[in-house]
Amino acid sequence: GTRINTFTYVAPAAPTIATVSPPTGTSNGGTALTITGTSFTAVQSVTIGGVNASSFSVSSLTSISAITPAGTLGAKDVVVTTDLGVATKTDGFTYVAPSPPTITVLSPATGSTLGGTAFTLTGTNLLGASSVTIGGNAATSVVVVSATSLTAVTPAGIAGAQDVVVTTQGGPGTS
């Protein structure tokens, strides 16, 4: 026999975003986010301010872990795109200026006036270092190892104690 209208198909719900935590991070990127919401199935992309997250993983149907890309200062929309639709958290994440760098140790602290001395600089907020100078002259081969360490090679310079300056998006830091 046949029974009329005894089964109803229901369209799956579109995704939603309830929270983004933490709600702020530096414009350097690299902030680990937890995005909570609903219907996070077959997630195709996660963007912050229109830029793809550096990486993301779907923890469950209600949680996504993502790493923020570098961005410009201010509030940005967080968008999750799935096969069921698009969820937007308007102004869900705010990029703030990074703190200025600090320099705590320079090793070695001496080198030839001819330059060419490899050194390690230890401090804080070193990510995104755009320049390192010693006595106003640019160091070469600058490699940012982590937020607290970078390596470089001294330029030629004049004899005597010289200021070391590291510049990041947070501004200059001087030893």
mmCIF file of C-alpha atoms in Angstrom:
data_model
loop_
_atom_site.group_PDB
_atom_site.id
_atom_site.type_symbol
_atom_site.label_atom_id
_atom_site.label_comp_id
_atom_site.label_asym_id
_atom_site.label_seq_id
_atom_site.Cartn_x
_atom_site.Cartn_y
_atom_site.Cartn_z
ATOM 1 C CA GLY A 1 0.000 0.000 0.000
ATOM 2 C CA THR A 2 0.879 3.628 -0.261
ATOM 3 C CA ARG A 3 0.777 6.203 2.472
ATOM 4 C CA ILE A 4 0.744 9.802 1.302
ATOM 5 C CA ASN A 5 2.983 12.492 2.868
ATOM 6 C CA THR A 6 4.491 10.267 5.561
ATOM 7 C CA PHE A 7 8.136 11.248 5.024
ATOM 8 C CA THR A 8 9.572 14.762 4.802
ATOM 9 C CA TYR A 9 12.985 15.687 3.480
ATOM 10 C CA VAL A 10 14.623 18.627 5.274
ATOM 11 C CA ALA A 11 17.398 20.678 3.703
ATOM 12 C CA PRO A 12 20.550 20.715 5.825
ATOM 13 C CA ALA A 13 21.082 23.932 7.720
ATOM 14 C CA ALA A 14 23.529 26.505 6.393
ATOM 15 C CA PRO A 15 26.600 27.099 8.555
ATOM 16 C CA THR A 16 26.637 29.745 11.285
ATOM 17 C CA ILE A 17 29.454 31.313 13.308
ATOM 18 C CA ALA A 18 28.714 31.907 16.999
ATOM 19 C CA THR A 19 32.145 32.943 18.335
ATOM 20 C CA VAL A 20 35.715 33.647 17.243
ATOM 21 C CA SER A 21 38.279 33.285 20.010
ATOM 22 C CA PRO A 22 40.473 35.157 20.674
ATOM 23 C CA PRO A 23 38.778 38.173 19.059
ATOM 24 C CA THR A 24 42.065 40.063 18.519
ATOM 25 C CA GLY A 25 45.593 39.382 17.339
ATOM 26 C CA THR A 26 48.533 41.186 15.783
ATOM 27 C CA SER A 27 48.638 42.235 12.163
ATOM 28 C CA ASN A 28 51.686 39.962 11.751
ATOM 29 C CA GLY A 29 49.268 37.023 11.620
ATOM 30 C CA GLY A 30 49.894 33.700 13.290
ATOM 31 C CA THR A 31 47.111 33.968 15.888
ATOM 32 C CA ALA A 32 45.551 30.555 16.643
ATOM 33 C CA LEU A 33 41.759 30.930 16.424
ATOM 34 C CA THR A 34 38.898 28.724 17.516
ATOM 35 C CA ILE A 35 35.741 29.343 15.514
ATOM 36 C CA THR A 36 32.565 27.859 16.981
ATOM 37 C CA GLY A 37 29.240 27.535 15.212
ATOM 38 C CA THR A 38 27.088 25.004 13.398
ATOM 39 C CA SER A 39 27.095 22.903 10.221
ATOM 40 C CA PHE A 40 30.852 22.966 9.625
ATOM 41 C CA THR A 41 30.660 20.150 7.096
ATOM 42 C CA ALA A 42 32.859 20.010 3.973
ATOM 43 C CA VAL A 43 34.525 23.323 4.815
ATOM 44 C CA GLN A 44 36.107 24.764 1.689
ATOM 45 C CA SER A 45 37.701 27.908 3.096
ATOM 46 C CA VAL A 46 38.152 30.147 6.124
ATOM 47 C CA THR A 47 38.973 33.804 5.499
ATOM 48 C CA ILE A 48 39.768 36.731 7.759
ATOM 49 C CA GLY A 49 39.268 40.087 6.099
ATOM 50 C CA GLY A 50 38.982 38.372 2.723
ATOM 51 C CA VAL A 51 42.363 36.625 3.051
ATOM 52 C CA ASN A 52 42.606 32.839 3.378
ATOM 53 C CA ALA A 53 43.611 31.591 6.813
ATOM 54 C CA SER A 54 47.230 30.390 6.823
ATOM 55 C CA SER A 55 45.815 26.995 7.768
ATOM 56 C CA PHE A 56 42.632 25.534 9.191
ATOM 57 C CA SER A 57 41.286 22.218 10.392
ATOM 58 C CA VAL A 58 37.745 21.191 11.159
ATOM 59 C CA SER A 59 37.687 19.777 14.691
ATOM 60 C CA SER A 60 33.969 18.910 14.604
ATOM 61 C CA LEU A 61 30.672 20.028 13.075
ATOM 62 C CA THR A 62 30.745 22.914 15.579
ATOM 63 C CA SER A 63 34.443 23.868 15.814
ATOM 64 C CA ILE A 64 37.238 24.967 13.468
ATOM 65 C CA SER A 65 40.848 25.748 14.372
ATOM 66 C CA ALA A 66 42.530 28.329 12.130
ATOM 67 C CA ILE A 67 45.698 30.415 11.973
ATOM 68 C CA THR A 68 45.286 34.051 10.961
ATOM 69 C CA PRO A 69 47.170 35.396 7.944
ATOM 70 C CA ALA A 70 48.930 38.748 8.129
ATOM 71 C CA GLY A 71 46.413 41.559 7.843
ATOM 72 C CA THR A 72 45.814 45.271 8.053
ATOM 73 C CA LEU A 73 44.818 46.955 11.315
ATOM 74 C CA GLY A 74 41.145 46.982 12.292
ATOM 75 C CA ALA A 75 38.055 44.788 12.547
ATOM 76 C CA LYS A 76 37.648 42.110 9.856
ATOM 77 C CA ASP A 77 34.883 39.726 8.861
ATOM 78 C CA VAL A 78 35.498 36.038 9.516
ATOM 79 C CA VAL A 79 33.929 33.880 6.785
ATOM 80 C CA VAL A 80 33.537 30.092 6.660
ATOM 81 C CA THR A 81 32.508 28.628 3.295
ATOM 82 C CA THR A 82 31.073 25.098 3.194
ATOM 83 C CA ASP A 83 29.173 22.998 0.692
ATOM 84 C CA LEU A 84 25.995 24.091 2.533
ATOM 85 C CA GLY A 85 26.608 27.835 2.277
ATOM 86 C CA VAL A 86 28.562 30.715 3.763
ATOM 87 C CA ALA A 87 28.703 31.863 7.387
ATOM 88 C CA THR A 88 29.965 35.360 8.225
ATOM 89 C CA LYS A 89 30.863 36.826 11.599
ATOM 90 C CA THR A 90 30.902 40.555 10.830
ATOM 91 C CA ASP A 91 33.911 42.233 12.476
ATOM 92 C CA GLY A 92 34.642 38.888 14.117
ATOM 93 C CA PHE A 93 38.392 39.460 14.424
ATOM 94 C CA THR A 94 40.374 42.647 15.003
ATOM 95 C CA TYR A 95 43.977 43.080 13.918
ATOM 96 C CA VAL A 96 46.004 45.213 16.330
ATOM 97 C CA ALA A 97 49.497 46.642 15.955
ATOM 98 C CA PRO A 98 52.223 44.407 17.271
ATOM 99 C CA SER A 99 54.226 45.644 20.225
ATOM 100 C CA PRO A 100 57.641 47.129 19.419
ATOM 101 C CA PRO A 101 60.544 44.714 19.564
ATOM 102 C CA THR A 102 62.947 44.544 22.478
ATOM 103 C CA ILE A 103 66.570 43.460 22.386
ATOM 104 C CA THR A 104 67.864 41.608 25.424
ATOM 105 C CA VAL A 105 71.046 39.841 24.238
ATOM 106 C CA LEU A 106 73.368 40.197 21.246
ATOM 107 C CA SER A 107 75.837 37.341 20.909
ATOM 108 C CA PRO A 108 78.653 37.824 20.215
ATOM 109 C CA ALA A 109 78.657 41.478 21.303
ATOM 110 C CA THR A 110 81.925 42.310 19.529
ATOM 111 C CA GLY A 111 83.226 41.910 15.993
ATOM 112 C CA SER A 112 85.640 43.262 13.404
ATOM 113 C CA THR A 113 85.154 46.738 11.916
ATOM 114 C CA LEU A 114 85.307 44.926 8.551
ATOM 115 C CA GLY A 115 81.932 43.306 9.310
ATOM 116 C CA GLY A 116 81.100 39.700 8.492
ATOM 117 C CA THR A 117 80.498 38.550 12.088
ATOM 118 C CA ALA A 118 77.513 36.200 12.363
ATOM 119 C CA PHE A 119 75.416 37.026 15.422
ATOM 120 C CA THR A 120 72.256 35.979 17.233
ATOM 121 C CA LEU A 121 69.925 38.593 18.636
ATOM 122 C CA THR A 122 67.527 37.563 21.414
ATOM 123 C CA GLY A 123 64.543 39.644 22.471
ATOM 124 C CA THR A 124 60.774 39.860 22.084
ATOM 125 C CA ASN A 125 58.321 40.693 19.282
ATOM 126 C CA LEU A 126 60.877 39.978 16.551
ATOM 127 C CA LEU A 127 58.455 38.413 14.035
ATOM 128 C CA GLY A 128 58.260 40.391 10.825
ATOM 129 C CA ALA A 129 61.580 42.158 11.410
ATOM 130 C CA SER A 130 62.092 44.302 8.320
ATOM 131 C CA SER A 131 65.576 45.569 9.173
ATOM 132 C CA VAL A 132 68.449 45.260 11.619
ATOM 133 C CA THR A 133 71.056 48.005 11.775
ATOM 134 C CA ILE A 134 74.272 48.383 13.747
ATOM 135 C CA GLY A 135 75.548 51.933 14.004
ATOM 136 C CA GLY A 136 73.060 52.909 11.297
ATOM 137 C CA ASN A 137 74.379 50.334 8.803
ATOM 138 C CA ALA A 138 72.177 47.457 7.628
ATOM 139 C CA ALA A 139 73.049 43.962 8.775
ATOM 140 C CA THR A 140 72.888 41.275 6.076
ATOM 141 C CA SER A 141 71.502 37.736 5.899
ATOM 142 C CA VAL A 142 68.798 38.546 8.480
ATOM 143 C CA VAL A 143 66.784 35.416 9.358
ATOM 144 C CA VAL A 144 63.921 35.637 11.853
ATOM 145 C CA VAL A 145 64.099 32.326 13.709
ATOM 146 C CA SER A 146 61.163 32.982 16.059
ATOM 147 C CA ALA A 147 59.378 35.772 17.932
ATOM 148 C CA THR A 148 62.342 35.816 20.339
ATOM 149 C CA SER A 149 65.382 35.156 18.113
ATOM 150 C CA LEU A 150 66.962 36.240 14.851
ATOM 151 C CA THR A 151 70.334 35.772 13.207
ATOM 152 C CA ALA A 152 72.273 38.117 10.930
ATOM 153 C CA VAL A 153 75.728 39.182 9.816
ATOM 154 C CA THR A 154 77.315 42.477 10.903
ATOM 155 C CA PRO A 155 78.015 45.213 8.363
ATOM 156 C CA ALA A 156 81.329 47.072 8.291
ATOM 157 C CA GLY A 157 81.426 49.793 10.938
ATOM 158 C CA ILE A 158 83.542 52.206 12.930
ATOM 159 C CA ALA A 159 85.331 51.153 16.100
ATOM 160 C CA GLY A 160 83.440 51.654 19.361
ATOM 161 C CA ALA A 161 80.055 50.815 20.875
ATOM 162 C CA GLN A 162 77.177 51.132 18.391
ATOM 163 C CA ASP A 163 73.396 51.083 18.715
ATOM 164 C CA VAL A 164 71.596 47.993 17.407
ATOM 165 C CA VAL A 165 68.112 48.678 16.040
ATOM 166 C CA VAL A 166 65.521 46.084 14.982
ATOM 167 C CA THR A 167 62.485 47.410 13.091
ATOM 168 C CA THR A 168 59.168 45.534 12.851
ATOM 169 C CA GLN A 169 55.547 46.547 12.184
ATOM 170 C CA GLY A 170 55.501 47.452 15.876
ATOM 171 C CA GLY A 171 58.242 50.050 15.295
ATOM 172 C CA PRO A 172 61.918 50.151 16.172
ATOM 173 C CA GLY A 173 63.538 48.506 19.154
ATOM 174 C CA THR A 174 66.978 49.700 20.228
ATOM 175 C CA SER A 175 69.606 48.113 22.440
#
